[in-house]
Amino acid sequence: MDSWTERSFSKNITAGVDFMDNVAKQISEYKVEVQQAMLLAILKGVFSMATTGNTVPAKAAKEFSQVRCGW
């Protein structure tokens, strides 16, 4: 008798479609979307930093952009 594992059982009851692979693909796509959204939010924050003026944040932003980014 063929022993069933979770993977073979899922293929047998879904006519050969492996739903676990589908779930893994959906999770992977979701993680990529979340990581992309985080990166875009970080970049939006970096590019919105004011580098003019005499305030402490402006001076820090100017220093960051010159030293770290080479702008």
PDB file of N, CA, C and O in Angstrom:
ATOM      1  N   MET A   1       0.847  -1.175   0.000  1.00  0.00           N
ATOM      2  CA  MET A   1       0.000   0.000   0.000  1.00  0.00           C
ATOM      3  C   MET A   1       0.897   1.245   0.000  1.00  0.00           C
ATOM      4  O   MET A   1       1.896   1.288   0.692  1.00  0.00           O
ATOM      5  N   ASP A   2       0.503   2.190  -0.771  1.00  0.00           N
ATOM      6  CA  ASP A   2       1.243   3.443  -0.878  1.00  0.00           C
ATOM      7  C   ASP A   2       0.996   4.277   0.372  1.00  0.00           C
ATOM      8  O   ASP A   2      -0.130   4.585   0.716  1.00  0.00           O
ATOM      9  N   SER A   3       2.073   4.610   1.061  1.00  0.00           N
ATOM     10  CA  SER A   3       1.885   5.433   2.270  1.00  0.00           C
ATOM     11  C   SER A   3       1.664   6.876   1.850  1.00  0.00           C
ATOM     12  O   SER A   3       2.316   7.390   0.950  1.00  0.00           O
ATOM     13  N   TRP A   4       0.730   7.530   2.508  1.00  0.00           N
ATOM     14  CA  TRP A   4       0.394   8.904   2.171  1.00  0.00           C
ATOM     15  C   TRP A   4       1.151   9.872   3.050  1.00  0.00           C
ATOM     16  O   TRP A   4       1.188   9.751   4.258  1.00  0.00           O
ATOM     17  N   THR A   5       1.727  10.826   2.410  1.00  0.00           N
ATOM     18  CA  THR A   5       2.269  11.967   3.138  1.00  0.00           C
ATOM     19  C   THR A   5       1.302  13.123   2.889  1.00  0.00           C
ATOM     20  O   THR A   5       0.385  13.013   2.071  1.00  0.00           O
ATOM     21  N   GLU A   6       1.502  14.213   3.580  1.00  0.00           N
ATOM     22  CA  GLU A   6       0.606  15.361   3.386  1.00  0.00           C
ATOM     23  C   GLU A   6       0.617  15.818   1.938  1.00  0.00           C
ATOM     24  O   GLU A   6      -0.409  16.119   1.348  1.00  0.00           O
ATOM     25  N   ARG A   7       1.804  15.844   1.347  1.00  0.00           N
ATOM     26  CA  ARG A   7       1.934  16.319  -0.030  1.00  0.00           C
ATOM     27  C   ARG A   7       1.241  15.365  -1.007  1.00  0.00           C
ATOM     28  O   ARG A   7       0.499  15.792  -1.886  1.00  0.00           O
ATOM     29  N   SER A   8       1.472  14.053  -0.875  1.00  0.00           N
ATOM     30  CA  SER A   8       0.837  13.124  -1.804  1.00  0.00           C
ATOM     31  C   SER A   8      -0.669  13.068  -1.583  1.00  0.00           C
ATOM     32  O   SER A   8      -1.432  12.925  -2.529  1.00  0.00           O
ATOM     33  N   PHE A   9      -1.109  13.206  -0.336  1.00  0.00           N
ATOM     34  CA  PHE A   9      -2.543  13.217  -0.043  1.00  0.00           C
ATOM     35  C   PHE A   9      -3.212  14.412  -0.703  1.00  0.00           C
ATOM     36  O   PHE A   9      -4.263  14.286  -1.321  1.00  0.00           O
ATOM     37  N   SER A  10      -2.580  15.570  -0.603  1.00  0.00           N
ATOM     38  CA  SER A  10      -3.175  16.763  -1.207  1.00  0.00           C
ATOM     39  C   SER A  10      -3.249  16.636  -2.723  1.00  0.00           C
ATOM     40  O   SER A  10      -4.204  17.081  -3.345  1.00  0.00           O
ATOM     41  N   LYS A  11      -2.258  16.008  -3.337  1.00  0.00           N
ATOM     42  CA  LYS A  11      -2.301  15.803  -4.790  1.00  0.00           C
ATOM     43  C   LYS A  11      -3.394  14.809  -5.166  1.00  0.00           C
ATOM     44  O   LYS A  11      -4.079  14.975  -6.174  1.00  0.00           O
ATOM     45  N   ASN A  12      -3.569  13.778  -4.346  1.00  0.00           N
ATOM     46  CA  ASN A  12      -4.574  12.765  -4.656  1.00  0.00           C
ATOM     47  C   ASN A  12      -5.988  13.329  -4.550  1.00  0.00           C
ATOM     48  O   ASN A  12      -6.849  12.980  -5.354  1.00  0.00           O
ATOM     49  N   ILE A  13      -6.254  14.176  -3.584  1.00  0.00           N
ATOM     50  CA  ILE A  13      -7.624  14.675  -3.427  1.00  0.00           C
ATOM     51  C   ILE A  13      -7.930  15.872  -4.317  1.00  0.00           C
ATOM     52  O   ILE A  13      -9.074  16.268  -4.438  1.00  0.00           O
ATOM     53  N   THR A  14      -6.917  16.467  -4.941  1.00  0.00           N
ATOM     54  CA  THR A  14      -7.150  17.613  -5.823  1.00  0.00           C
ATOM     55  C   THR A  14      -6.829  17.294  -7.280  1.00  0.00           C
ATOM     56  O   THR A  14      -6.562  18.196  -8.063  1.00  0.00           O
ATOM     57  N   ALA A  15      -6.816  16.027  -7.627  1.00  0.00           N
ATOM     58  CA  ALA A  15      -6.572  15.575  -9.006  1.00  0.00           C
ATOM     59  C   ALA A  15      -5.223  16.044  -9.545  1.00  0.00           C
ATOM     60  O   ALA A  15      -5.098  16.491 -10.677  1.00  0.00           O
ATOM     61  N   GLY A  16      -4.213  15.979  -8.717  1.00  0.00           N
ATOM     62  CA  GLY A  16      -2.856  16.287  -9.157  1.00  0.00           C
ATOM     63  C   GLY A  16      -2.403  17.711  -8.945  1.00  0.00           C
ATOM     64  O   GLY A  16      -1.240  18.033  -9.175  1.00  0.00           O
ATOM     65  N   VAL A  17      -3.290  18.583  -8.512  1.00  0.00           N
ATOM     66  CA  VAL A  17      -2.917  19.978  -8.258  1.00  0.00           C
ATOM     67  C   VAL A  17      -2.315  20.058  -6.850  1.00  0.00           C
ATOM     68  O   VAL A  17      -2.920  19.607  -5.889  1.00  0.00           O
ATOM     69  N   ASP A  18      -1.137  20.591  -6.754  1.00  0.00           N
ATOM     70  CA  ASP A  18      -0.480  20.688  -5.454  1.00  0.00           C
ATOM     71  C   ASP A  18      -0.782  22.053  -4.841  1.00  0.00           C
ATOM     72  O   ASP A  18      -0.159  23.051  -5.180  1.00  0.00           O
ATOM     73  N   PHE A  19      -1.758  22.102  -3.962  1.00  0.00           N
ATOM     74  CA  PHE A  19      -2.166  23.383  -3.388  1.00  0.00           C
ATOM     75  C   PHE A  19      -1.117  23.948  -2.442  1.00  0.00           C
ATOM     76  O   PHE A  19      -1.064  25.149  -2.214  1.00  0.00           O
ATOM     77  N   MET A  20      -0.244  23.101  -1.910  1.00  0.00           N
ATOM     78  CA  MET A  20       0.811  23.603  -1.031  1.00  0.00           C
ATOM     79  C   MET A  20       1.793  24.481  -1.821  1.00  0.00           C
ATOM     80  O   MET A  20       2.276  25.481  -1.317  1.00  0.00           O
ATOM     81  N   ASP A  21       2.081  24.106  -3.053  1.00  0.00           N
ATOM     82  CA  ASP A  21       2.935  24.949  -3.899  1.00  0.00           C
ATOM     83  C   ASP A  21       2.257  26.279  -4.188  1.00  0.00           C
ATOM     84  O   ASP A  21       2.904  27.327  -4.225  1.00  0.00           O
ATOM     85  N   ASN A  22       0.946  26.249  -4.386  1.00  0.00           N
ATOM     86  CA  ASN A  22       0.185  27.467  -4.631  1.00  0.00           C
ATOM     87  C   ASN A  22       0.231  28.382  -3.403  1.00  0.00           C
ATOM     88  O   ASN A  22       0.416  29.596  -3.521  1.00  0.00           O
ATOM     89  N   VAL A  23       0.078  27.800  -2.219  1.00  0.00           N
ATOM     90  CA  VAL A  23       0.135  28.577  -0.984  1.00  0.00           C
ATOM     91  C   VAL A  23       1.526  29.191  -0.819  1.00  0.00           C
ATOM     92  O   VAL A  23       1.661  30.372  -0.484  1.00  0.00           O
ATOM     93  N   ALA A  24       2.566  28.401  -1.065  1.00  0.00           N
ATOM     94  CA  ALA A  24       3.936  28.908  -0.947  1.00  0.00           C
ATOM     95  C   ALA A  24       4.177  30.060  -1.926  1.00  0.00           C
ATOM     96  O   ALA A  24       4.820  31.061  -1.576  1.00  0.00           O
ATOM     97  N   LYS A  25       3.647  29.945  -3.143  1.00  0.00           N
ATOM     98  CA  LYS A  25       3.802  31.014  -4.143  1.00  0.00           C
ATOM     99  C   LYS A  25       3.096  32.286  -3.686  1.00  0.00           C
ATOM    100  O   LYS A  25       3.643  33.387  -3.807  1.00  0.00           O
ATOM    101  N   GLN A  26       1.885  32.145  -3.130  1.00  0.00           N
ATOM    102  CA  GLN A  26       1.136  33.312  -2.665  1.00  0.00           C
ATOM    103  C   GLN A  26       1.856  33.998  -1.507  1.00  0.00           C
ATOM    104  O   GLN A  26       1.920  35.238  -1.454  1.00  0.00           O
ATOM    105  N   ILE A  27       2.409  33.226  -0.596  1.00  0.00           N
ATOM    106  CA  ILE A  27       3.146  33.802   0.535  1.00  0.00           C
ATOM    107  C   ILE A  27       4.386  34.527   0.041  1.00  0.00           C
ATOM    108  O   ILE A  27       4.698  35.630   0.493  1.00  0.00           O
ATOM    109  N   SER A  28       5.092  33.920  -0.908  1.00  0.00           N
ATOM    110  CA  SER A  28       6.291  34.542  -1.468  1.00  0.00           C
ATOM    111  C   SER A  28       5.961  35.869  -2.149  1.00  0.00           C
ATOM    112  O   SER A  28       6.667  36.867  -1.960  1.00  0.00           O
ATOM    113  N   GLU A  29       4.890  35.881  -2.932  1.00  0.00           N
ATOM    114  CA  GLU A  29       4.486  37.116  -3.614  1.00  0.00           C
ATOM    115  C   GLU A  29       4.090  38.191  -2.606  1.00  0.00           C
ATOM    116  O   GLU A  29       4.414  39.365  -2.771  1.00  0.00           O
ATOM    117  N   TYR A  30       3.404  37.794  -1.535  1.00  0.00           N
ATOM    118  CA  TYR A  30       3.007  38.746  -0.492  1.00  0.00           C
ATOM    119  C   TYR A  30       4.241  39.350   0.179  1.00  0.00           C
ATOM    120  O   TYR A  30       4.310  40.563   0.381  1.00  0.00           O
ATOM    121  N   LYS A  31       5.228  38.511   0.502  1.00  0.00           N
ATOM    122  CA  LYS A  31       6.434  39.016   1.151  1.00  0.00           C
ATOM    123  C   LYS A  31       7.173  39.998   0.257  1.00  0.00           C
ATOM    124  O   LYS A  31       7.690  41.011   0.728  1.00  0.00           O
ATOM    125  N   VAL A  32       7.219  39.731  -1.045  1.00  0.00           N
ATOM    126  CA  VAL A  32       7.876  40.636  -1.985  1.00  0.00           C
ATOM    127  C   VAL A  32       7.139  41.976  -2.013  1.00  0.00           C
ATOM    128  O   VAL A  32       7.772  43.042  -2.000  1.00  0.00           O
ATOM    129  N   GLU A  33       5.807  41.934  -2.021  1.00  0.00           N
ATOM    130  CA  GLU A  33       5.020  43.174  -2.024  1.00  0.00           C
ATOM    131  C   GLU A  33       5.264  43.986  -0.757  1.00  0.00           C
ATOM    132  O   GLU A  33       5.410  45.209  -0.814  1.00  0.00           O
ATOM    133  N   VAL A  34       5.312  43.315   0.389  1.00  0.00           N
ATOM    134  CA  VAL A  34       5.543  44.007   1.657  1.00  0.00           C
ATOM    135  C   VAL A  34       6.940  44.613   1.681  1.00  0.00           C
ATOM    136  O   VAL A  34       7.117  45.773   2.070  1.00  0.00           O
ATOM    137  N   GLN A  35       7.936  43.855   1.249  1.00  0.00           N
ATOM    138  CA  GLN A  35       9.301  44.378   1.229  1.00  0.00           C
ATOM    139  C   GLN A  35       9.434  45.553   0.274  1.00  0.00           C
ATOM    140  O   GLN A  35      10.118  46.533   0.568  1.00  0.00           O
ATOM    141  N   GLN A  36       8.769  45.480  -0.871  1.00  0.00           N
ATOM    142  CA  GLN A  36       8.816  46.589  -1.822  1.00  0.00           C
ATOM    143  C   GLN A  36       8.151  47.831  -1.235  1.00  0.00           C
ATOM    144  O   GLN A  36       8.664  48.935  -1.380  1.00  0.00           O
ATOM    145  N   ALA A  37       7.028  47.649  -0.546  1.00  0.00           N
ATOM    146  CA  ALA A  37       6.334  48.784   0.063  1.00  0.00           C
ATOM    147  C   ALA A  37       7.202  49.426   1.138  1.00  0.00           C
ATOM    148  O   ALA A  37       7.257  50.654   1.250  1.00  0.00           O
ATOM    149  N   MET A  38       7.903  48.602   1.929  1.00  0.00           N
ATOM    150  CA  MET A  38       8.789  49.152   2.964  1.00  0.00           C
ATOM    151  C   MET A  38       9.934  49.934   2.332  1.00  0.00           C
ATOM    152  O   MET A  38      10.268  51.032   2.780  1.00  0.00           O
ATOM    153  N   LEU A  39      10.526  49.392   1.289  1.00  0.00           N
ATOM    154  CA  LEU A  39      11.628  50.072   0.616  1.00  0.00           C
ATOM    155  C   LEU A  39      11.170  51.396   0.021  1.00  0.00           C
ATOM    156  O   LEU A  39      11.860  52.415   0.153  1.00  0.00           O
ATOM    157  N   LEU A  40      10.005  51.401  -0.608  1.00  0.00           N
ATOM    158  CA  LEU A  40       9.491  52.644  -1.177  1.00  0.00           C
ATOM    159  C   LEU A  40       9.203  53.679  -0.096  1.00  0.00           C
ATOM    160  O   LEU A  40       9.453  54.875  -0.293  1.00  0.00           O
ATOM    161  N   ALA A  41       8.698  53.246   1.059  1.00  0.00           N
ATOM    162  CA  ALA A  41       8.449  54.175   2.167  1.00  0.00           C
ATOM    163  C   ALA A  41       9.756  54.759   2.691  1.00  0.00           C
ATOM    164  O   ALA A  41       9.841  55.962   2.981  1.00  0.00           O
ATOM    165  N   ILE A  42      10.786  53.939   2.791  1.00  0.00           N
ATOM    166  CA  ILE A  42      12.100  54.428   3.236  1.00  0.00           C
ATOM    167  C   ILE A  42      12.653  55.437   2.240  1.00  0.00           C
ATOM    168  O   ILE A  42      13.141  56.510   2.618  1.00  0.00           O
ATOM    169  N   LEU A  43      12.583  55.102   0.955  1.00  0.00           N
ATOM    170  CA  LEU A  43      13.098  56.018  -0.067  1.00  0.00           C
ATOM    171  C   LEU A  43      12.313  57.321  -0.094  1.00  0.00           C
ATOM    172  O   LEU A  43      12.897  58.399  -0.280  1.00  0.00           O
ATOM    173  N   LYS A  44      11.015  57.244   0.085  1.00  0.00           N
ATOM    174  CA  LYS A  44      10.201  58.457   0.136  1.00  0.00           C
ATOM    175  C   LYS A  44      10.659  59.349   1.285  1.00  0.00           C
ATOM    176  O   LYS A  44      10.773  60.568   1.137  1.00  0.00           O
ATOM    177  N   GLY A  45      10.932  58.742   2.427  1.00  0.00           N
ATOM    178  CA  GLY A  45      11.424  59.510   3.576  1.00  0.00           C
ATOM    179  C   GLY A  45      12.783  60.126   3.321  1.00  0.00           C
ATOM    180  O   GLY A  45      13.031  61.280   3.653  1.00  0.00           O
ATOM    181  N   VAL A  46      13.669  59.365   2.708  1.00  0.00           N
ATOM    182  CA  VAL A  46      15.017  59.870   2.417  1.00  0.00           C
ATOM    183  C   VAL A  46      14.953  61.032   1.433  1.00  0.00           C
ATOM    184  O   VAL A  46      15.584  62.077   1.638  1.00  0.00           O
ATOM    185  N   PHE A  47      14.175  60.889   0.374  1.00  0.00           N
ATOM    186  CA  PHE A  47      14.125  61.931  -0.642  1.00  0.00           C
ATOM    187  C   PHE A  47      13.294  63.144  -0.224  1.00  0.00           C
ATOM    188  O   PHE A  47      13.367  64.191  -0.858  1.00  0.00           O
ATOM    189  N   SER A  48      12.526  63.015   0.839  1.00  0.00           N
ATOM    190  CA  SER A  48      11.749  64.165   1.291  1.00  0.00           C
ATOM    191  C   SER A  48      12.473  64.963   2.377  1.00  0.00           C
ATOM    192  O   SER A  48      11.941  65.959   2.862  1.00  0.00           O
ATOM    193  N   MET A  49      13.680  64.545   2.733  1.00  0.00           N
ATOM    194  CA  MET A  49      14.430  65.278   3.758  1.00  0.00           C
ATOM    195  C   MET A  49      14.853  66.640   3.216  1.00  0.00           C
ATOM    196  O   MET A  49      15.406  66.732   2.119  1.00  0.00           O
ATOM    197  N   ALA A  50      14.562  67.666   3.987  1.00  0.00           N
ATOM    198  CA  ALA A  50      14.974  69.012   3.602  1.00  0.00           C
ATOM    199  C   ALA A  50      16.447  69.184   3.943  1.00  0.00           C
ATOM    200  O   ALA A  50      16.882  68.884   5.047  1.00  0.00           O
ATOM    201  N   THR A  51      17.214  69.653   2.979  1.00  0.00           N
ATOM    202  CA  THR A  51      18.647  69.836   3.208  1.00  0.00           C
ATOM    203  C   THR A  51      19.028  71.312   3.221  1.00  0.00           C
ATOM    204  O   THR A  51      20.193  71.648   3.147  1.00  0.00           O
ATOM    205  N   THR A  52      18.041  72.171   3.278  1.00  0.00           N
ATOM    206  CA  THR A  52      18.325  73.595   3.343  1.00  0.00           C
ATOM    207  C   THR A  52      17.840  74.134   4.681  1.00  0.00           C
ATOM    208  O   THR A  52      16.928  73.594   5.292  1.00  0.00           O
ATOM    209  N   GLY A  53      18.455  75.181   5.131  1.00  0.00           N
ATOM    210  CA  GLY A  53      18.066  75.792   6.397  1.00  0.00           C
ATOM    211  C   GLY A  53      19.075  75.504   7.485  1.00  0.00           C
ATOM    212  O   GLY A  53      20.062  74.788   7.293  1.00  0.00           O
ATOM    213  N   ASN A  54      18.842  76.082   8.649  1.00  0.00           N
ATOM    214  CA  ASN A  54      19.780  75.944   9.760  1.00  0.00           C
ATOM    215  C   ASN A  54      19.239  75.081  10.894  1.00  0.00           C
ATOM    216  O   ASN A  54      19.819  75.066  11.970  1.00  0.00           O
ATOM    217  N   THR A  55      18.157  74.375  10.652  1.00  0.00           N
ATOM    218  CA  THR A  55      17.622  73.525  11.711  1.00  0.00           C
ATOM    219  C   THR A  55      18.486  72.275  11.852  1.00  0.00           C
ATOM    220  O   THR A  55      19.210  71.891  10.928  1.00  0.00           O
ATOM    221  N   VAL A  56      18.412  71.666  13.002  1.00  0.00           N
ATOM    222  CA  VAL A  56      19.203  70.455  13.251  1.00  0.00           C
ATOM    223  C   VAL A  56      18.834  69.344  12.266  1.00  0.00           C
ATOM    224  O   VAL A  56      19.721  68.712  11.686  1.00  0.00           O
ATOM    225  N   PRO A  57      17.531  69.075  12.021  1.00  0.00           N
ATOM    226  CA  PRO A  57      17.204  68.035  11.041  1.00  0.00           C
ATOM    227  C   PRO A  57      17.717  68.348   9.639  1.00  0.00           C
ATOM    228  O   PRO A  57      18.177  67.457   8.930  1.00  0.00           O
ATOM    229  N   ALA A  58      17.663  69.615   9.233  1.00  0.00           N
ATOM    230  CA  ALA A  58      18.139  69.990   7.902  1.00  0.00           C
ATOM    231  C   ALA A  58      19.647  69.788   7.789  1.00  0.00           C
ATOM    232  O   ALA A  58      20.141  69.281   6.776  1.00  0.00           O
ATOM    233  N   LYS A  59      20.369  70.174   8.833  1.00  0.00           N
ATOM    234  CA  LYS A  59      21.827  69.973   8.826  1.00  0.00           C
ATOM    235  C   LYS A  59      22.171  68.492   8.796  1.00  0.00           C
ATOM    236  O   LYS A  59      23.079  68.063   8.078  1.00  0.00           O
ATOM    237  N   ALA A  60      21.445  67.693   9.577  1.00  0.00           N
ATOM    238  CA  ALA A  60      21.694  66.252   9.601  1.00  0.00           C
ATOM    239  C   ALA A  60      21.376  65.628   8.248  1.00  0.00           C
ATOM    240  O   ALA A  60      22.112  64.761   7.766  1.00  0.00           O
ATOM    241  N   ALA A  61      20.292  66.058   7.620  1.00  0.00           N
ATOM    242  CA  ALA A  61      19.923  65.533   6.312  1.00  0.00           C
ATOM    243  C   ALA A  61      20.962  65.899   5.267  1.00  0.00           C
ATOM    244  O   ALA A  61      21.323  65.077   4.417  1.00  0.00           O
ATOM    245  N   LYS A  62      21.450  67.117   5.333  1.00  0.00           N
ATOM    246  CA  LYS A  62      22.473  67.559   4.379  1.00  0.00           C
ATOM    247  C   LYS A  62      23.749  66.756   4.562  1.00  0.00           C
ATOM    248  O   LYS A  62      24.346  66.281   3.600  1.00  0.00           O
ATOM    249  N   GLU A  63      24.155  66.570   5.812  1.00  0.00           N
ATOM    250  CA  GLU A  63      25.357  65.784   6.091  1.00  0.00           C
ATOM    251  C   GLU A  63      25.181  64.336   5.626  1.00  0.00           C
ATOM    252  O   GLU A  63      26.067  63.752   5.013  1.00  0.00           O
ATOM    253  N   PHE A  64      24.022  63.766   5.906  1.00  0.00           N
ATOM    254  CA  PHE A  64      23.743  62.388   5.487  1.00  0.00           C
ATOM    255  C   PHE A  64      23.814  62.251   3.985  1.00  0.00           C
ATOM    256  O   PHE A  64      24.440  61.341   3.453  1.00  0.00           O
ATOM    257  N   SER A  65      23.190  63.191   3.267  1.00  0.00           N
ATOM    258  CA  SER A  65      23.164  63.097   1.822  1.00  0.00           C
ATOM    259  C   SER A  65      24.540  63.298   1.205  1.00  0.00           C
ATOM    260  O   SER A  65      24.865  62.693   0.195  1.00  0.00           O
ATOM    261  N   GLN A  66      25.374  64.109   1.821  1.00  0.00           N
ATOM    262  CA  GLN A  66      26.710  64.350   1.271  1.00  0.00           C
ATOM    263  C   GLN A  66      27.683  63.213   1.607  1.00  0.00           C
ATOM    264  O   GLN A  66      28.414  62.749   0.769  1.00  0.00           O
ATOM    265  N   VAL A  67      27.664  62.803   2.873  1.00  0.00           N
ATOM    266  CA  VAL A  67      28.642  61.807   3.325  1.00  0.00           C
ATOM    267  C   VAL A  67      28.239  60.398   2.927  1.00  0.00           C
ATOM    268  O   VAL A  67      29.028  59.646   2.373  1.00  0.00           O
ATOM    269  N   ARG A  68      26.998  60.023   3.205  1.00  0.00           N
ATOM    270  CA  ARG A  68      26.564  58.639   2.991  1.00  0.00           C
ATOM    271  C   ARG A  68      26.164  58.356   1.559  1.00  0.00           C
ATOM    272  O   ARG A  68      26.410  57.280   1.052  1.00  0.00           O
ATOM    273  N   CYS A  69      25.522  59.304   0.920  1.00  0.00           N
ATOM    274  CA  CYS A  69      24.972  59.047  -0.417  1.00  0.00           C
ATOM    275  C   CYS A  69      25.796  59.664  -1.534  1.00  0.00           C
ATOM    276  O   CYS A  69      25.650  59.325  -2.690  1.00  0.00           O
ATOM    277  N   GLY A  70      26.648  60.608  -1.201  1.00  0.00           N
ATOM    278  CA  GLY A  70      27.463  61.264  -2.211  1.00  0.00           C
ATOM    279  C   GLY A  70      26.713  62.239  -3.079  1.00  0.00           C
ATOM    280  O   GLY A  70      27.094  62.518  -4.202  1.00  0.00           O
ATOM    281  N   TRP A  71      25.586  62.788  -2.583  1.00  0.00           N
ATOM    282  CA  TRP A  71      24.786  63.731  -3.372  1.00  0.00           C
ATOM    283  C   TRP A  71      25.410  65.066  -3.311  1.00  0.00           C
ATOM    284  O   TRP A  71      25.455  65.916  -2.683  1.00  0.00           O
TER     285      TRP A  71
END
